[in-house]
Coordinates of C-alpha atoms in Angstrom, one line a residue:
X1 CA 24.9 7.8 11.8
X2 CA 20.7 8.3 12.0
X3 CA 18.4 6.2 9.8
X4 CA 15.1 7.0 8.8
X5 CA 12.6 5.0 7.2
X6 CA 9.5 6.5 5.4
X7 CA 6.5 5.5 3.4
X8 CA 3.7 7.1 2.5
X9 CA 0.3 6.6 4.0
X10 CA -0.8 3.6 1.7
X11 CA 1.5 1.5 4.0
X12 CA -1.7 1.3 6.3
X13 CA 1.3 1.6 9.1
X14 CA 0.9 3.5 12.0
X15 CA 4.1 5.7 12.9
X16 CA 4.9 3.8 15.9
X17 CA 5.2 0.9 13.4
X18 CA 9.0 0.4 13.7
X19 CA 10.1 1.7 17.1
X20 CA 11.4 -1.7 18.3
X21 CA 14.4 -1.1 15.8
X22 CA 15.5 2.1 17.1
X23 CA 14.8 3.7 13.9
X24 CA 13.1 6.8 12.7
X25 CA 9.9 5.8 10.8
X26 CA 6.9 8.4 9.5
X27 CA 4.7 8.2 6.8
X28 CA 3.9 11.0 4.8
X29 CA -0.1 11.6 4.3
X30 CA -1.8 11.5 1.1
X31 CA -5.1 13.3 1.1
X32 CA -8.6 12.5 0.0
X33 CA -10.8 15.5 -1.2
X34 CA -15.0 14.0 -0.9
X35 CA -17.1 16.8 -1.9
X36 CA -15.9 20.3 0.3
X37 CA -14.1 18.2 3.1
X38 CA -10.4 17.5 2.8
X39 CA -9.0 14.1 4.6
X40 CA -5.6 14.2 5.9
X41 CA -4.6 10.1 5.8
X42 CA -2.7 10.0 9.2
X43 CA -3.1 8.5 12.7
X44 CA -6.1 10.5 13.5
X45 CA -8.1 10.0 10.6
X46 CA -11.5 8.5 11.3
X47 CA -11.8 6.2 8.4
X48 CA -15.2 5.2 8.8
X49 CA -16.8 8.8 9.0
X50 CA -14.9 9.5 5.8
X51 CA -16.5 6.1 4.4
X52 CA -19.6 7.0 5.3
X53 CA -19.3 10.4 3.9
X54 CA -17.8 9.0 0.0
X55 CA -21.1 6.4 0.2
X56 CA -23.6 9.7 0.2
X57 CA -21.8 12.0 -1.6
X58 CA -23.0 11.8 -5.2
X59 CA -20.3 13.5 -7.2
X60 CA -16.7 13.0 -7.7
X61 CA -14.0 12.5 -5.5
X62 CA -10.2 11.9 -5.5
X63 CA -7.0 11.3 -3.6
X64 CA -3.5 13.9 -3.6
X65 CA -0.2 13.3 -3.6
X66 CA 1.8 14.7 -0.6
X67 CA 4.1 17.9 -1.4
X68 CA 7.6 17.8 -1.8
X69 CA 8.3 19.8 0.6
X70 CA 5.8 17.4 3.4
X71 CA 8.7 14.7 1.9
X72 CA 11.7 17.2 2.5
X73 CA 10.5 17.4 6.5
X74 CA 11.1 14.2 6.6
X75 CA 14.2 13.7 5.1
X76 CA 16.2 16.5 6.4
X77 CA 15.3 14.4 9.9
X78 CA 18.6 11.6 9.2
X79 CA 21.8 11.5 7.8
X80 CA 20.5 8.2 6.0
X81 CA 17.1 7.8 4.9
X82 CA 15.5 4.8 2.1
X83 CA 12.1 5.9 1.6
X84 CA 9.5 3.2 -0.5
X85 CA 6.4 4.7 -2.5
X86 CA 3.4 3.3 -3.7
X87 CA 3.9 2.4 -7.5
X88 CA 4.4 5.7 -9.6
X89 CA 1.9 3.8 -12.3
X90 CA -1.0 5.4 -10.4
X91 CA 0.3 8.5 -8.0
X92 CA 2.5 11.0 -8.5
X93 CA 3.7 10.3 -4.9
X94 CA 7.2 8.5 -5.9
X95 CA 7.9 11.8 -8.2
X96 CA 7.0 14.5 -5.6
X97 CA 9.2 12.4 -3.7
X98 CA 12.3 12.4 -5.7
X99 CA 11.7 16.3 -6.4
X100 CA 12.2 16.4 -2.3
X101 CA 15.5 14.6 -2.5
X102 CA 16.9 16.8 -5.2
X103 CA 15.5 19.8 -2.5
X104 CA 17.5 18.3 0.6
X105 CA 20.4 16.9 -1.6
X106 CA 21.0 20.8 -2.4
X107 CA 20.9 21.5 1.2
X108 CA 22.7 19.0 2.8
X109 CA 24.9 17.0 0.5
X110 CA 26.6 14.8 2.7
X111 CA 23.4 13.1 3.6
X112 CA 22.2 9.4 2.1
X113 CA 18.4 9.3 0.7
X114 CA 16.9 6.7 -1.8
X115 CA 13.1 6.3 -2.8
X116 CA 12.3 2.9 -3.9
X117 CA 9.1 2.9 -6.3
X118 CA 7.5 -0.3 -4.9
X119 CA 5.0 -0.8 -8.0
X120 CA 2.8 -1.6 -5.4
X121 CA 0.7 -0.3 -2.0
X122 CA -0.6 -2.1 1.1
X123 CA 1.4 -4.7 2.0
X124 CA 3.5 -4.6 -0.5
X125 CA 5.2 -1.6 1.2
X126 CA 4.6 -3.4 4.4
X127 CA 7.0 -6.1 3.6
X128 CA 9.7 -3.6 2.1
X129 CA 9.4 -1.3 4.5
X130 CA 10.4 -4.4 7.3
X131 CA 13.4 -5.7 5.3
X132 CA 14.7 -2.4 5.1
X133 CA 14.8 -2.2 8.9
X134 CA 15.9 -6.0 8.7
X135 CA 18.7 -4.8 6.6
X136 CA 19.4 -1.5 8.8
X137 CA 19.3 -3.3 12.0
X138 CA 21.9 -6.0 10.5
X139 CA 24.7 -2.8 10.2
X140 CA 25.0 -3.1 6.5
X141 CA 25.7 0.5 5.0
X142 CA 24.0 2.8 3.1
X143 CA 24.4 0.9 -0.3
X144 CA 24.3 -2.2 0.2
X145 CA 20.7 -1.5 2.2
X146 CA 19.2 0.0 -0.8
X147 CA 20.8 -2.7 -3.2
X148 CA 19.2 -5.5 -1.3
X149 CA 16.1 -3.9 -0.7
X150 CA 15.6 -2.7 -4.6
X151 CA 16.1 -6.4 -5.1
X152 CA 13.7 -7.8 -2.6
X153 CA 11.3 -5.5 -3.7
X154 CA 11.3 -6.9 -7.4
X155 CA 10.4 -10.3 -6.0
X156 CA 7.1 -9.2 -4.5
X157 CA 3.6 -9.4 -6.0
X158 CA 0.2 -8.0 -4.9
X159 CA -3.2 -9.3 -5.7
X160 CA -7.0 -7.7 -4.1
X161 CA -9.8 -7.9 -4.7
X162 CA -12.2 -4.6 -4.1
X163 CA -15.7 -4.3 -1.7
X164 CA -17.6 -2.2 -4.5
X165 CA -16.4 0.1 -7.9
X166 CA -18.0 2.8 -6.9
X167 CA -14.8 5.2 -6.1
X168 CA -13.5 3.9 -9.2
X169 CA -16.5 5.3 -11.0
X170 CA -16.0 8.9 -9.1
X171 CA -12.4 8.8 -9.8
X172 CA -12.9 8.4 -13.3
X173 CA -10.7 5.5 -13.0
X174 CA -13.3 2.7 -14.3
X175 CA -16.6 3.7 -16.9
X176 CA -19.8 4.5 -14.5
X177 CA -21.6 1.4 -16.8
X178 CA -19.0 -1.0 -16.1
X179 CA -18.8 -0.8 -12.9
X180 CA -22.7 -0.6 -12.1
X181 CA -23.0 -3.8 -14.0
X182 CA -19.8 -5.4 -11.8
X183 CA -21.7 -4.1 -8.5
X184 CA -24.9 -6.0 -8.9
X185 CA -23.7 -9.1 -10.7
X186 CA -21.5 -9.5 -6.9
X187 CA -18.6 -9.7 -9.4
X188 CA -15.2 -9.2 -6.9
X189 CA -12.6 -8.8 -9.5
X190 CA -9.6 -10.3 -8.5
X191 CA -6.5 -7.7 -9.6
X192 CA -2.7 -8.1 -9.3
X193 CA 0.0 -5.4 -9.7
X194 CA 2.4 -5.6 -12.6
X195 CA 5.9 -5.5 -12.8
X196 CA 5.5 -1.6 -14.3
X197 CA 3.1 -1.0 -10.8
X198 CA -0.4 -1.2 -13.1
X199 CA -3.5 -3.0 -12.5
X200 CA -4.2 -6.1 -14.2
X201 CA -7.4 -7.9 -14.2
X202 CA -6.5 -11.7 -13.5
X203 CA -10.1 -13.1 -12.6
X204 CA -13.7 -12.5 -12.3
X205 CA -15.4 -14.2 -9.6
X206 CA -19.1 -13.7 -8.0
X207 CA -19.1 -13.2 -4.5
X208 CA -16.3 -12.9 -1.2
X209 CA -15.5 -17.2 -0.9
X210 CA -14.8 -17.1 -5.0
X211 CA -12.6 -14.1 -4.7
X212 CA -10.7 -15.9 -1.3
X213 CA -10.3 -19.0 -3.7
X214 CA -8.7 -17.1 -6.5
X215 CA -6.5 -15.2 -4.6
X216 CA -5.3 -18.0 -3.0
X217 CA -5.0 -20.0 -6.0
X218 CA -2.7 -17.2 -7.8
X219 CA -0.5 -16.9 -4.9
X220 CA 0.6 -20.3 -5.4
X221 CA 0.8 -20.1 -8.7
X222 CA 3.0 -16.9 -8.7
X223 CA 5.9 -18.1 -6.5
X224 CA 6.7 -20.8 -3.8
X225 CA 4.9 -19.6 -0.7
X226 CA 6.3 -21.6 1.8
X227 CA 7.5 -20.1 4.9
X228 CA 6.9 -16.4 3.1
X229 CA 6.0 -13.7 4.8
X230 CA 2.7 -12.1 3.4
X231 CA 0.3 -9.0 4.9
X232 CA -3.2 -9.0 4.3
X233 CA -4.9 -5.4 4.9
X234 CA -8.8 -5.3 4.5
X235 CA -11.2 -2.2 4.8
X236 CA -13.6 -3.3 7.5
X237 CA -13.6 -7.3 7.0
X238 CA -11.9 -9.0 9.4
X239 CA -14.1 -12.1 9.1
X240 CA -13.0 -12.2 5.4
X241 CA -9.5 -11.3 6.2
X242 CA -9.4 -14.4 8.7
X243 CA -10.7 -16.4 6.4
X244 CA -8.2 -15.4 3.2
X245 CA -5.3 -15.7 6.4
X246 CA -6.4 -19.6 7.3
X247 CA -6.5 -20.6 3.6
X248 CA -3.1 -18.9 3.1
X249 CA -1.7 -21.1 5.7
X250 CA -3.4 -24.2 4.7
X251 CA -2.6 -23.8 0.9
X252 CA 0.6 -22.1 0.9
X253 CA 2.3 -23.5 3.4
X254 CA 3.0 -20.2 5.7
X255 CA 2.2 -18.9 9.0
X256 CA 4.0 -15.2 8.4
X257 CA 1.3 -13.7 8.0
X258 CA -0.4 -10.2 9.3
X259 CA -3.6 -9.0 8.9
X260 CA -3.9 -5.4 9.0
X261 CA -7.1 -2.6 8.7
X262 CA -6.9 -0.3 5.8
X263 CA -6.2 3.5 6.2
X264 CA -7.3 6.1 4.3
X265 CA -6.4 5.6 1.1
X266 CA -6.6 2.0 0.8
X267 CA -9.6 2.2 2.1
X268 CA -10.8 4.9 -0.4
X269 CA -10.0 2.4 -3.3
X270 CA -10.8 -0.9 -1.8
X271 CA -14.3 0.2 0.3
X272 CA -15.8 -1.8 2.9
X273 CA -16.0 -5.5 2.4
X274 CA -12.0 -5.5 0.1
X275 CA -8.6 -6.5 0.7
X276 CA -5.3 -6.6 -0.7
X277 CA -2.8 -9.0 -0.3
X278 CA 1.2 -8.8 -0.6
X279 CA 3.6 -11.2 -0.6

């Protein structure tokens, strides 16, 4: 019996990601449309050209959901396959993905596929994603694999805290006076996900050390941290990101912890300078 594990690109996980368990593992590609030019978010994707590109560009931009049938590719691939979106609150990724197992189901009946809605992205995914191969590797079968990882992944929370709002603005996601006035007051929003997979606004902070602090501070607050595992993806801040990691394991009590650069998505949302945090 073949397994496959998939995500989609706002995994920040390269496809090589999972080889040392023997296991199939692709993401599928969102795309990012910045003026005429069309970004495919996969392993070749030069994330700082596209960067550099949303910072000139004037007008609006936005992000698309891979195709059902870019989801059916990959599950016609295993006779097993658990696949875990980013949260269906804000992409109709998990959707196009359960169209593609109702596609392949027709097809091939005998085969096994479950999509987990995450309710979150980054790391969040990161962390489901590797207790699903966890759980894989350990022989279980089919169901108990998705039980345990629905379960786990109910018991995760992400917080970040974006560079600048200025996608957010383009996107139409966030009011073009409210985010001007959260640029230049150095505000860095701190943000979790909720249990439904929206964004709520926890706290306000001026400035990168502020933003660290809360984050830090919420973790703590949100569950015990000790010996957890947690993955910290930035968008072009590793000083920051090794920063937030050495408070994490000061504070919280953990050294599980990975630091990770943002792909093209994440890096579309958070912009230069943010980073997300699951755990």
């Amino acid at each position: 019996m073949t397994w496959s594990i998939l995500s989609d690109s706002s995994c920040d996980l390269p496809q090589n990601a999972f080889q040392d368990y023997g296991l199939h593992f692709a993401t599928v590609p969102l795309k990012l449309i910045v003026g005429g030019t069309e970004y495919t978010d996969d392993d070749s994707l030069n994330v700082n050209i596209m960067l550099a590109q949303m910072k000139n560009y004037k007008g609006p931009s936005s992000s698309a959901c891979p195709s059902p049938e870019e989801w059916a590719i990959e599950f016609r691939k295993s006779d097993c396959t658990l696949a875990v979106t980013m949260t269906s609150a804000l992409s109709g990724t998990y959707n196009s993905a359960l169209v593609a197992r109702d596609m392949v189901l027709e097809e091939f009946p005998w085969k096994k596929i479950h999509v987990i809605d995450s309710h979150s992205t980054a790391g969040g995914l990161v962390l489901i994603l590797r207790k699903a191969a966890e759980l894989i590797s350990s022989g279980l079968d089919f169901d108990e694999v998705v039980k345990q990882a629905e379960a786990y992944s109910r018991s995760l929370f992400l917080l970040f805290a974006l560079g600048s709002y200025d996608n957010l603005i383009k996107s139409g996601r966030m009011s073009r006076v409210a985010g001007i006035l959260a640029n230049s007051l150095g505000i860095r929003a701190v943000a979790s996900n909720t249990p439904e997979g929206e964004i709520k606004v926890l706290h306000k902070p001026r400035g990168e050390e502020r933003a660290i602090m809360q984050i830090v501070e919420t973790m703590n607050k949100l569950k015990d941290m000790a010996g957890k595992p947690v993955v910290i993806s930035h968008c072009n801040n590793p000083k920051g990101a090794q920063r937030l990691k050495e408070l994490i394991a000061h504070v919280c009590l953990t050294t599980k912890i990975t630091i990770l650069q943002t792909r093209g998505l994440t890096s579309y949302y958070t912009e230069n300078g943010g980073f997300l945090v699951g755990f």
